[in-house]
XYZ file of C-alpha atoms in Angstrom:
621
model
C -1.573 24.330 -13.937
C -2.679 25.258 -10.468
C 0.977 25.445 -7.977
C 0.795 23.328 -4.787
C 2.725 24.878 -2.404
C 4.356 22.674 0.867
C 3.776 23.978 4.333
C 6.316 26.271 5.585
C 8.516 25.329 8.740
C 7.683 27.171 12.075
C 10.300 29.910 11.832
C 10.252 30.918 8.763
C 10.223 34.155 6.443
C 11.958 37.606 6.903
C 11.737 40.263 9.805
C 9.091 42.764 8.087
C 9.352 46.582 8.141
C 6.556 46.637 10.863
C 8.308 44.396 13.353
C 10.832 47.060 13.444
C 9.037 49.600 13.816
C 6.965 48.298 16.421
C 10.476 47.362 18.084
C 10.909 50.885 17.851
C 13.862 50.541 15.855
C 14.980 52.595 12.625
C 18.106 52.636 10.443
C 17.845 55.864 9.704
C 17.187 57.056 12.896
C 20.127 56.166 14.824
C 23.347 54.580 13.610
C 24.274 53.272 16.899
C 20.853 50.944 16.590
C 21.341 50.831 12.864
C 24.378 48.703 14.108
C 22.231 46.554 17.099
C 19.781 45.686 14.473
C 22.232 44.603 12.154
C 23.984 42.304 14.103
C 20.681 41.290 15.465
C 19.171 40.581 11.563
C 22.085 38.146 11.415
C 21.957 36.597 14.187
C 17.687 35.516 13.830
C 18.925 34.784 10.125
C 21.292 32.089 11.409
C 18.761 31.532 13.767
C 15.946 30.871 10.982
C 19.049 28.872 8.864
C 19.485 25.930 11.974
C 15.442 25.922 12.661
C 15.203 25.296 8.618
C 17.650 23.019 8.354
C 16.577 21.433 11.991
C 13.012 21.042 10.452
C 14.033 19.750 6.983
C 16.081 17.024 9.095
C 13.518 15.778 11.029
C 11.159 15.182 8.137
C 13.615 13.748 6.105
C 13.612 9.642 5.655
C 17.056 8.689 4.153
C 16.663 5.331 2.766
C 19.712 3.475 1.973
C 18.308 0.631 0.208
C 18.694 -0.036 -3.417
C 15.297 -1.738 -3.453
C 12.037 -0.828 -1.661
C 10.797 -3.399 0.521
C 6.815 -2.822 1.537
C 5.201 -4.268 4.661
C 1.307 -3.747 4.280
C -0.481 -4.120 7.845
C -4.065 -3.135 9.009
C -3.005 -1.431 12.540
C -6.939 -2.883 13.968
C -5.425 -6.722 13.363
C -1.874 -5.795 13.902
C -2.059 -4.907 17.686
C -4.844 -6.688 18.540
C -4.078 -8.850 21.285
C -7.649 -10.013 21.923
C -8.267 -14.000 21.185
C -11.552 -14.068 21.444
C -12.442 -14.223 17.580
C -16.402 -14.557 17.984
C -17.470 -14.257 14.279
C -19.265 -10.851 13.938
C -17.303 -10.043 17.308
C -17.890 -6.566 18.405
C -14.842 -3.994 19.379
C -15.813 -4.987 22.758
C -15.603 -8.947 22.282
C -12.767 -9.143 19.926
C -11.243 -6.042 20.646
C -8.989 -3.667 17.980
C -5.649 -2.745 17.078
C -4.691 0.965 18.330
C -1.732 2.866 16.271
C -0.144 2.793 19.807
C 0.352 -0.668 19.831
C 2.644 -0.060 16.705
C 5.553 0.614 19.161
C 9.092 1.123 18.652
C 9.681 -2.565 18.983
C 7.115 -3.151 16.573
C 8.946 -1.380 14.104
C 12.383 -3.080 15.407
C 10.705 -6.299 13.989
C 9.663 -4.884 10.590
C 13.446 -3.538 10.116
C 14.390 -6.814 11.106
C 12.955 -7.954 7.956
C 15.015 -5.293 5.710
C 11.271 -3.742 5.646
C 11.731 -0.065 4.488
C 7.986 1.101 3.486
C 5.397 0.546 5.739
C 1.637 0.462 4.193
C -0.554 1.573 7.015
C -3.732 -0.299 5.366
C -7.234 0.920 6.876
C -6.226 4.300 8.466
C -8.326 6.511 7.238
C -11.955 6.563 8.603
C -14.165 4.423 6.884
C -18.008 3.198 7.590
C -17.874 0.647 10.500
C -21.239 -0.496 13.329
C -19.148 0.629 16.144
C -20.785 3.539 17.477
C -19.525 6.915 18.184
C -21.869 8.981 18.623
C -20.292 10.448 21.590
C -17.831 12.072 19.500
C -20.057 13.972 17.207
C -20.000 11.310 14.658
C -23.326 9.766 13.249
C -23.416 5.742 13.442
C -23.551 4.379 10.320
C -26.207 1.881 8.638
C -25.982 -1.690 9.009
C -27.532 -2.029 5.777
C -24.485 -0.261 3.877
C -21.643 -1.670 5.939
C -19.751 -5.053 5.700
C -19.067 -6.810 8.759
C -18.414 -5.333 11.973
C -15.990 -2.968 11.735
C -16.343 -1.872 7.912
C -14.080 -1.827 4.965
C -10.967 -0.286 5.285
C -12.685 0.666 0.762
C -15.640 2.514 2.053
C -14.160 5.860 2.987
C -16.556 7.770 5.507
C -14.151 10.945 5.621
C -11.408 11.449 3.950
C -9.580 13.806 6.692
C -10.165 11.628 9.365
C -8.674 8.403 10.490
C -10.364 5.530 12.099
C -11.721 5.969 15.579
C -10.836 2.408 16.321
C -7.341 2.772 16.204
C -7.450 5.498 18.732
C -6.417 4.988 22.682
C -8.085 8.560 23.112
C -10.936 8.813 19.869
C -10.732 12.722 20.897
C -6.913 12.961 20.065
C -7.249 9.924 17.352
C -5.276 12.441 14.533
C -2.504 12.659 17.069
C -2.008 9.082 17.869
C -2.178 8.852 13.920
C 0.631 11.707 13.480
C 2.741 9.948 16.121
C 2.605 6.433 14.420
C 3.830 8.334 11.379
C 6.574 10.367 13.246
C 8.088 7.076 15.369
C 7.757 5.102 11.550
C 10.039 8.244 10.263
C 12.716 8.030 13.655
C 12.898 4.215 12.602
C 13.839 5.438 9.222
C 10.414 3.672 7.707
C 8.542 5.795 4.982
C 4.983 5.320 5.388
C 2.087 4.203 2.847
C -1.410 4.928 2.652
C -4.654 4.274 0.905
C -6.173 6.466 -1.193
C -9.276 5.513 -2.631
C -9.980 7.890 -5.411
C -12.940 5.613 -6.940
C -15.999 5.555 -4.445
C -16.651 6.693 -1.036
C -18.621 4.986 1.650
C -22.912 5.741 1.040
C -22.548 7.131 4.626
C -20.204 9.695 3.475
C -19.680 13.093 5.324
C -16.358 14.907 6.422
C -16.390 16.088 10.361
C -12.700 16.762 10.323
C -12.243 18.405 6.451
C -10.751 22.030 6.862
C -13.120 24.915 6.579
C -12.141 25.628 2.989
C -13.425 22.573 1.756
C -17.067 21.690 0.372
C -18.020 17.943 0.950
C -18.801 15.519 -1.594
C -22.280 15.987 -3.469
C -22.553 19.014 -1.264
C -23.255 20.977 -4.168
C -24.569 18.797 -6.165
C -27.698 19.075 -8.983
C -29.502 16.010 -7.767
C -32.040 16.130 -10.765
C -29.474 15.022 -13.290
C -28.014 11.548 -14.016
C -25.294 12.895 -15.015
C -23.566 16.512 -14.804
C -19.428 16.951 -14.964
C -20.280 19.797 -12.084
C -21.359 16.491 -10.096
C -19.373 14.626 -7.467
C -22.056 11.401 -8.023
C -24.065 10.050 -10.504
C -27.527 9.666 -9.701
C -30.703 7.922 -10.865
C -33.332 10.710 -10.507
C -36.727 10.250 -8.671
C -35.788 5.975 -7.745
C -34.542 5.442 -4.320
C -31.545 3.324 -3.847
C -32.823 -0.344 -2.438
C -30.267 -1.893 0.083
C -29.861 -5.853 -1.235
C -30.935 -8.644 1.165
C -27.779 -9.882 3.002
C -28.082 -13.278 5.052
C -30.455 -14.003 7.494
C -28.732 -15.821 9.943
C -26.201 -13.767 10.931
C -25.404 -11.755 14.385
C -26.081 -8.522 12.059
C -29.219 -9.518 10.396
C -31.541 -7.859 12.943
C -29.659 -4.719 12.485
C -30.236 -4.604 8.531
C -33.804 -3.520 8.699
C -33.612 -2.126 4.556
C -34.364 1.094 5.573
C -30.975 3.178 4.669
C -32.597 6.121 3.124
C -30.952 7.539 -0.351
C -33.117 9.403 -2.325
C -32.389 9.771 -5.149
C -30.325 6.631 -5.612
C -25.763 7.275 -6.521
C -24.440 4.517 -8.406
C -22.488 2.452 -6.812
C -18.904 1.751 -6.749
C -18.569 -1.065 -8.896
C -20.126 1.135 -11.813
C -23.720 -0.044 -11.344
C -25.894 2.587 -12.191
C -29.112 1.576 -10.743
C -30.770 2.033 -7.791
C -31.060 -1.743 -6.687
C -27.675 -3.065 -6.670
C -27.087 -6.723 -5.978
C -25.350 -8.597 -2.657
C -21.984 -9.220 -4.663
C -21.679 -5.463 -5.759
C -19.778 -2.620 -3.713
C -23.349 -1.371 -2.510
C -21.926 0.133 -0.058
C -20.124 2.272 -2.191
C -21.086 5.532 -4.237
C -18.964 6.279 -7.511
C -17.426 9.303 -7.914
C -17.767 11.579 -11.156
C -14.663 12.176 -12.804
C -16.488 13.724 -16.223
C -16.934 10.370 -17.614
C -20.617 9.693 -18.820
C -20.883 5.854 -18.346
C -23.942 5.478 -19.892
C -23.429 7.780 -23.156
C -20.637 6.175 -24.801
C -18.306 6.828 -21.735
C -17.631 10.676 -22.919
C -16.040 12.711 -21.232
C -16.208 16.495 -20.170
C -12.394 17.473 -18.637
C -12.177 20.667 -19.624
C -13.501 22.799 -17.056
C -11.804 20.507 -14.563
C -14.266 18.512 -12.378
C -14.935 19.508 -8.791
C -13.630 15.536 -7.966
C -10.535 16.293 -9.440
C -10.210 19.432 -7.543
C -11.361 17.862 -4.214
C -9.258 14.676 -4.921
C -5.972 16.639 -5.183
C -6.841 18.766 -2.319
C -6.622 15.353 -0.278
C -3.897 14.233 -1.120
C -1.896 17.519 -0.479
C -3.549 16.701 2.881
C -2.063 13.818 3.409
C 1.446 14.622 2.003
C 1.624 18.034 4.411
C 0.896 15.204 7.202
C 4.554 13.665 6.065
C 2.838 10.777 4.135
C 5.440 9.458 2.161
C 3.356 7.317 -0.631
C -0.239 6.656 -1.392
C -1.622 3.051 -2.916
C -4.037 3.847 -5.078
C -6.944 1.477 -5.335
C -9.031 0.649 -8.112
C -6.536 2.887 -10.009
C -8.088 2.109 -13.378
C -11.373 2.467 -12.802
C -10.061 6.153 -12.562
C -9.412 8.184 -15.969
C -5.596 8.422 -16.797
C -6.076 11.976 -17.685
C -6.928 12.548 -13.752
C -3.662 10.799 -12.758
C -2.134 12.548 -15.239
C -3.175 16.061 -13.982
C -2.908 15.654 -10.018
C 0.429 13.578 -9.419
C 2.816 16.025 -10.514
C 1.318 18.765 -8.781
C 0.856 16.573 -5.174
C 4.675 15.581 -5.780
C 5.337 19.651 -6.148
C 5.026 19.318 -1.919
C 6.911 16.321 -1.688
C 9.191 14.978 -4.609
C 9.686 12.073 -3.197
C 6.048 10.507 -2.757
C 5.474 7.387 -4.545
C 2.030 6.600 -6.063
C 1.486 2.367 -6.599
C -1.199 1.471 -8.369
C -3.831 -1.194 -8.281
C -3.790 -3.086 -11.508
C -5.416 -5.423 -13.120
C -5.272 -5.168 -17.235
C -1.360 -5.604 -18.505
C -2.683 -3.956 -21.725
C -2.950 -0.230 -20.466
C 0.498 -0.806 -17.710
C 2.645 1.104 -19.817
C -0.044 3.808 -20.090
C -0.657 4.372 -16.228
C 2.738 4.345 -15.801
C 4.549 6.902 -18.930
C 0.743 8.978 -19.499
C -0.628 8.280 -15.833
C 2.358 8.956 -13.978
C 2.548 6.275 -11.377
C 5.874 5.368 -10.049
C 5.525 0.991 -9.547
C 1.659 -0.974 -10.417
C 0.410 -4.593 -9.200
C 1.817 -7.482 -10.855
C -0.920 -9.590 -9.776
C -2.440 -11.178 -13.158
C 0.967 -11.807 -14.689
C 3.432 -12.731 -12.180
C 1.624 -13.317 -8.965
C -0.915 -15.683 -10.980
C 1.451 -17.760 -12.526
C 3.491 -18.036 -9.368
C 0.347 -18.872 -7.769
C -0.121 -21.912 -9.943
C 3.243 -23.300 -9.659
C 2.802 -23.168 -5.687
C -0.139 -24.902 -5.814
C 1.104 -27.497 -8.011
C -1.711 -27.232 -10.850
C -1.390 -29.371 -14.030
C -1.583 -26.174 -16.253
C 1.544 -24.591 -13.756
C 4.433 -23.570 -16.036
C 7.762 -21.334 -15.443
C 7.382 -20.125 -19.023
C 4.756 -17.440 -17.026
C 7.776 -16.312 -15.512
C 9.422 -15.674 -18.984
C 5.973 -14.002 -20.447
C 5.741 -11.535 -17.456
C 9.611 -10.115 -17.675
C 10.243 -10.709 -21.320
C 7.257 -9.362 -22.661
C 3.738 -8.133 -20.541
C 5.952 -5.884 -18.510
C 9.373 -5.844 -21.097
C 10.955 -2.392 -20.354
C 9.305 -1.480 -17.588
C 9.725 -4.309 -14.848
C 11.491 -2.009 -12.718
C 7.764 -0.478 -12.234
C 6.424 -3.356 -11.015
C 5.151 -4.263 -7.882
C 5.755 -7.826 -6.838
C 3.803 -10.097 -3.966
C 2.261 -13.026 -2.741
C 0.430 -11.966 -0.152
C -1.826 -9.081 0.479
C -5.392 -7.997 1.675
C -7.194 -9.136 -1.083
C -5.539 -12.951 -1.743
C -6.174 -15.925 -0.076
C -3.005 -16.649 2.885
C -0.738 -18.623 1.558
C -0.662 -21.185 4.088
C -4.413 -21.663 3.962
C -6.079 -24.618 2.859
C -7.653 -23.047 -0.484
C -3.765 -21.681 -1.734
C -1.366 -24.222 -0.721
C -1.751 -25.233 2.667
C 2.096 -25.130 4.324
C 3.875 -21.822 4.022
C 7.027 -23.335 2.723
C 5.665 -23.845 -0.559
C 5.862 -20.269 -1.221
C 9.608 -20.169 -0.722
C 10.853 -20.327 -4.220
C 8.123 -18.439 -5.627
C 9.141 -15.786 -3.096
C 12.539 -15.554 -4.418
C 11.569 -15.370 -7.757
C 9.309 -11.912 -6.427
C 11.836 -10.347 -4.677
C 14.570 -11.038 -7.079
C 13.270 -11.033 -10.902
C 13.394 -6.760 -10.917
C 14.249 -3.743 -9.316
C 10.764 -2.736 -8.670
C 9.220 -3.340 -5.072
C 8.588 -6.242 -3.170
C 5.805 -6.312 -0.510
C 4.818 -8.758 2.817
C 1.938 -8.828 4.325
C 1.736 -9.138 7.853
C 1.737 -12.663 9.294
C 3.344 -13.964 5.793
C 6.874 -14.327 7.029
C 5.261 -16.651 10.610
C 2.880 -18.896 8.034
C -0.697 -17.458 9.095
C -3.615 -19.491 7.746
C -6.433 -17.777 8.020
C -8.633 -20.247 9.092
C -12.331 -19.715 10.298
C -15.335 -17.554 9.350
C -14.000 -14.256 10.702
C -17.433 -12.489 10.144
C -18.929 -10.629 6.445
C -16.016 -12.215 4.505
C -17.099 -16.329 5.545
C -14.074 -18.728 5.637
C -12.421 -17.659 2.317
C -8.683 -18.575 3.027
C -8.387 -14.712 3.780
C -7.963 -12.826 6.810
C -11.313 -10.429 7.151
C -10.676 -6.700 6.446
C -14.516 -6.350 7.305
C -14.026 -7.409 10.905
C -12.759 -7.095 14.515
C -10.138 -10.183 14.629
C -6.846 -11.270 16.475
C -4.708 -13.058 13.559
C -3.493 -16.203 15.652
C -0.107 -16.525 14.044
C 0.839 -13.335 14.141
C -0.125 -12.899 17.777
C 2.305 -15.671 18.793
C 5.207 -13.265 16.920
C 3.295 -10.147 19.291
C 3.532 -11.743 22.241
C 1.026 -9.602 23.933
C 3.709 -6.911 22.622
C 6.772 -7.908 23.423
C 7.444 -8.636 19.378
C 9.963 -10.911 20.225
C 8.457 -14.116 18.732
C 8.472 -16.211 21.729
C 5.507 -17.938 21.031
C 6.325 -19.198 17.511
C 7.663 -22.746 17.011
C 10.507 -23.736 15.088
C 8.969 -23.841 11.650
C 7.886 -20.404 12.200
C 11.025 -18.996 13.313
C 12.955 -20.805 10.794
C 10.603 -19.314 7.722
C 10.393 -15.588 9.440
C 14.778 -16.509 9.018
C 14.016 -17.226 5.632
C 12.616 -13.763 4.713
C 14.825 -12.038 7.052
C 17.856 -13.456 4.636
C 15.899 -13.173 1.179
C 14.769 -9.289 2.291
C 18.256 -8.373 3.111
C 19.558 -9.719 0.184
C 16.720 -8.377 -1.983
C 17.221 -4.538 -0.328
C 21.079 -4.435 -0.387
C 21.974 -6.189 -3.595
C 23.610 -4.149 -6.244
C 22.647 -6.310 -9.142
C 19.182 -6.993 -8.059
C 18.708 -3.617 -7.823
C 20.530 -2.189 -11.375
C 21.507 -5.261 -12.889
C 20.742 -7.074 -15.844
C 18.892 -10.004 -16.683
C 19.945 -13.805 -18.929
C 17.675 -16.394 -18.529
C 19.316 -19.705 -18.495
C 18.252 -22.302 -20.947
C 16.922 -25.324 -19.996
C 19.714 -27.495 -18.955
C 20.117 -30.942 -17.310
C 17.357 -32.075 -15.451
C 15.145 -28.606 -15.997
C 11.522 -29.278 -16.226
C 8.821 -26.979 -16.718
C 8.988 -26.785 -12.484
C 12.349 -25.381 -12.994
C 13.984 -21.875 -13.829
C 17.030 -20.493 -13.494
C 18.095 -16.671 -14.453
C 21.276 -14.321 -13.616
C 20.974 -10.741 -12.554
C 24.482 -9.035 -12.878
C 25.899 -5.623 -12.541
C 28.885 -4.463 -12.801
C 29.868 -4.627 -9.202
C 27.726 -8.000 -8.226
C 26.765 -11.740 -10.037
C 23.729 -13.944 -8.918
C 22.978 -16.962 -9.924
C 19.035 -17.365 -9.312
C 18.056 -20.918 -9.476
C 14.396 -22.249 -8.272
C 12.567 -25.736 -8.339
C 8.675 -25.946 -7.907
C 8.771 -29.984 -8.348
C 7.150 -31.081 -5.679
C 9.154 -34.800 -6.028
C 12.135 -34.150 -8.383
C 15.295 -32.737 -7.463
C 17.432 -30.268 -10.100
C 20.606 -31.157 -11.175
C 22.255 -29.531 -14.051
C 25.583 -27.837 -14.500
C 24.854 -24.292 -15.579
C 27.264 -22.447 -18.046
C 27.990 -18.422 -17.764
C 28.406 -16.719 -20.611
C 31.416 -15.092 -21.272
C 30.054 -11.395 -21.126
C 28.441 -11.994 -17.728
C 32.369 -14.105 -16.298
C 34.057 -10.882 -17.775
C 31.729 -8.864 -14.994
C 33.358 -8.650 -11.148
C 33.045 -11.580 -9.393
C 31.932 -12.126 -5.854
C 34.825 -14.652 -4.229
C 34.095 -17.212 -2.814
C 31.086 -18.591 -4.330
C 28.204 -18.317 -1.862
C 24.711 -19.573 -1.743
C 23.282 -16.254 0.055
C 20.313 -17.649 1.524
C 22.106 -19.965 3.489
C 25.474 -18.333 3.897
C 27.227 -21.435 2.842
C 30.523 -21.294 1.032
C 30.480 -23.841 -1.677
C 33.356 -25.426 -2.773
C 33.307 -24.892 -6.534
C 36.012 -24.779 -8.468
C 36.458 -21.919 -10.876
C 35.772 -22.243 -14.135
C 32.828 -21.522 -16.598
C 29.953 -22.861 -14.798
C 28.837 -23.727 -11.920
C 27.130 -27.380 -10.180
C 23.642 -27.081 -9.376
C 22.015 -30.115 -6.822
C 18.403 -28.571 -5.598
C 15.853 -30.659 -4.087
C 12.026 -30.444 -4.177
C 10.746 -27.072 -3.855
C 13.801 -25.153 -2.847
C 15.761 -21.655 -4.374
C 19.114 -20.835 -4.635
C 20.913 -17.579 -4.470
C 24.630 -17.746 -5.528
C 26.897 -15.092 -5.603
C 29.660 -16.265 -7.653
């Protein structure tokens, strides 16, 4: 195993031999500055002792929490006080988000919301139309780019960050580095991508250390296939750029002529050179010593140059005082990779946290005991089910919530990642999901509350955005665009042109962004959320398949979790507590934490439960 080794702090190491000497100092010398240099060796090391300690301090995040709370924002939509929204709206006409505009009152909101992670989404820089050329970087292709201002998923250098979110573009790493250092004085650990699957087709590193060979650089171009290969490559067929839409503001920029000879697959594992509209053809795959198209072999041992490269990165990252890297598309990544380079990246940093992006329940358990990730997506268990009851479909049933914690993710829920909202799904308040925000609300407790693994917002959840409109490349999907320069309406009203003081949102808003406030506090400072056990209750009283109830208990802390989907029926049932979970320490009075409100029930062995339609209850008895 190859050591990783963390960056030193500025003062460190020992007084050599030649310093002395150079000082014109020697022990043996003279005993009178045998004594001097004594006193003056302990002095620096006491010296060198503060400026460690000093340093270790001030990259230090202490996070209090029992339960990590995530708050996943794209810094071009998150400042962006532009309200122009002209659909395939320039950087000029709709105007971007700067890492500037995250300001310290910024983050005051996010810790207002018991927000302890902060998942800078879209940082790194990635193919976009905007032009800067000025800067020594090449424009990139409109015939390999998706919207405007590119996806945040099509990585054009992997030691740069995004010249859009720069005041300055020359000193964009330091407004980048700042961002990261006011996140750290606001005790918030910060999250990155890291996109270990594909890289933009533009791909070419201006800012990568000296050390470091680029992508395909070396590459045997000949071959299909080669483990010494960054890409794979159809030999002697150019790649062919599909036919986008003709009626856009973009179509006379995507003139078909992006040269690639000979064609990389592309990210989505096609291997041919004409890949279609709905593919990731803007997107190369990267070789991890799999052959694809020979039975999916593969050829680890020499390790591959991507795996090298790849690790290199995110030691990178990490020296940068990253605190955590999502990892996209983590299975379309070998586990054997995964296996190899997170233990020696968290060699600089113990502390990192790698969350992957994960689709198939069936291999979980392996990415997470073989593949070493710390918390995975639970989108196609809980978020799907959770999605259904929201939305009131006929096939919508709480036993989804039993499947997903009693057996898809049984043993390791606290590993789970849980969310309604992020990048990728439609808004929850849009018209295609469920059309008012408030629908969400006991689905949302059920997220933050049904393990100890991490819960995550996405900006403009917690205010009710909608995403409506046709943003740009993305069409009016219920989602706001990644692909494009846009102000996100709802949001802005909690910006208020900066002030983050929410002075433009209405009472609904305020009262639902009061709502997470109080189900975030009690989700990051709960004892038995975050150790406790779990008892589902049986179906009692009124309970329909709209209704669930569970307890989460420790031995300091009881909840009583109690939700109701039914859009028209109210739950009433008198819930009994079993004797092993009354024998636990009680919380006195009994409180229903989401409201603060003391309810009057007398002790005994259960406890009164009066809901109505689409509500949650949080009782600490």
């Amino acid at each position: 195993m190859i050591m990783v080794r963390g960056k030193a702090c500025k003062g460190q190491g020992l007084i050599s031999p030649k310093v002395k000497r150079q000082a014109g100092l020697s022990f043996a010398q003279n005993p009178f500055f045998d004594r001097i240099w004594y006193s003056f060796l302990i002095i620096c090391c006491a010296f060198i002792t503060l400026s460690l300690s000093s340093c270790a301090q001030k990259k230090s995040v202490v996070m209090n929490d029992k339960k990590i709370v995530i708050y996943q924002l794209l810094p071009r939509l998150f400042g962006n006080k532009n309200t122009a929204n002209i659909p395939y709206g320039t950087i000029e006409q709709n105007g971007s988000g700067k890492f500037n505009d995250i300001t310290d009152k910024a983050l005051d909101g996010l810790k207002e919301l018991h927000v302890n992670y902060v998942w800078y989404t879209g940082a790194l820089a990635h193919a976009s139309l905007t032009d800067y050329s000025a800067y020594g970087i090449k424009v990139d292709d409109a015939d390999v780019v998706k919207g405007r201002a590119g996806s945040p998923y099509a990585i054009r250098d992997y030691y740069d960050v995004n010249p859009d979110l720069a005041v300055d573009v020359k000193n964009r790493m330091q407004e980048f580095e700042a961002l990261v250092q006011r996140s750290h004085a606001k005790n918030l650990k910060v999250i990155i991508d890291f996109v270990p699957n594909h890289v933009a087709r533009s791909y070419h590193s201006y800012a990568k250390p000296e050390n470091i060979v680029d992508f395909g650089a070396q590459d045997d171009v000949s071959k299909g296939f080669s483990p010494q290969n960054d890409f794979y490559y159809t030999p002697k067929q150019p790649f062919v750029a599909p036919n986008g839409p003709k009626n856009t503001p973009i179509a006379n920029l995507q003139d078909g002529k992006f040269e690639e000879n000979p064609a990389k697959a592309t990210g989505n594992n096609v291997f041919s050179p004409t890949p279609k509209y709905d593919d990731w053809y803007e997107t190369i795959k990267l070789n991890y010593g799999v052959d694809y198209q020979n039975g999916e072999q593969q050829y680890f041992d020499p390790i591959p140059p991507v795996w090298l490269k790849m690790r290199d990165i995110l030691v990178y990252w990490t020296k940068k005082g990253i605190d955590g890297f999502r990892c996209d598309m983590a299975e379309m990544v070998p586990i054997a990779f995964w296996n190899w380079v997170i233990p020696q990246v968290k060699q600089v940093n113990p502390d990192l946290i790698f969350l992957g992006e994960a689709y198939n329940p069936k291999v979980y358990k392996q990415y997470l005991e073989e593949g070493k990730f710390d918390y995975l997506y639970d989108k196609v268990g809980l978020y799907d089910g959770l999605k259904r009851l929201i939305r009131n479909e006929p096939n919508a049933d709480v036993k989804d919530i039993r499947q997903v914690w009693q057996v898809e993710s049984a043993g390791f829920g606290q590993h789970m990642l849980r969310f309604l909202e992020n990048h990728d799904e439609e808004r929850i308040a849009s018209a295609g999901f469920a059309g008012k925000a408030e629908l969400a609300l006991p689905a949302m407790v059920v997220s933050a509350t049904l393990g100890s693994g991490p819960v995550m917002l996405y900006f403009g959840q917690e205010v009710g955005e909608p995403a409506k409109g046709a943003e740009g490349f993305g069409g009016d999907d219920n989602r706001t665009s990644i692909f494009d320069y846009w102000g996100v309406p709802e949001h802005q009203k909690w910006m208020n042109n900066g002030a983050f003081d929410g002075a433009k949102l209405d009472a609904d808003q305020l009262k639902l962004r009061a709502f997470y406030q109080q189900l975030m506090k009690i989700t990051s400072q709960s004892d038995a959320i975050a150790e406790g056990g779990m008892y589902e209750v049986p179906q009692t009283g009124n309970m329909n398949n709209r209704m669930y109830a569970f307890i989460r208990s420790s031995a300091k802390q009881r909840l009583l979790v109690v939700v109701n989907f039914d859009r028209t029926k109210s739950l009433e049932a008198n819930i009994e507590i079993p004797d092993n979970i009354l024998k636990l320490k009680s919380s006195s009075p009994v409180t229903d934490l989401l409201t603060d409100r003391k309810l009057n029930i007398p002790p005994g062995t259960s406890i009164p439960v009066n809901m109505g339609p689409v509500s949650a209850q949080i009782i600490a008895f």
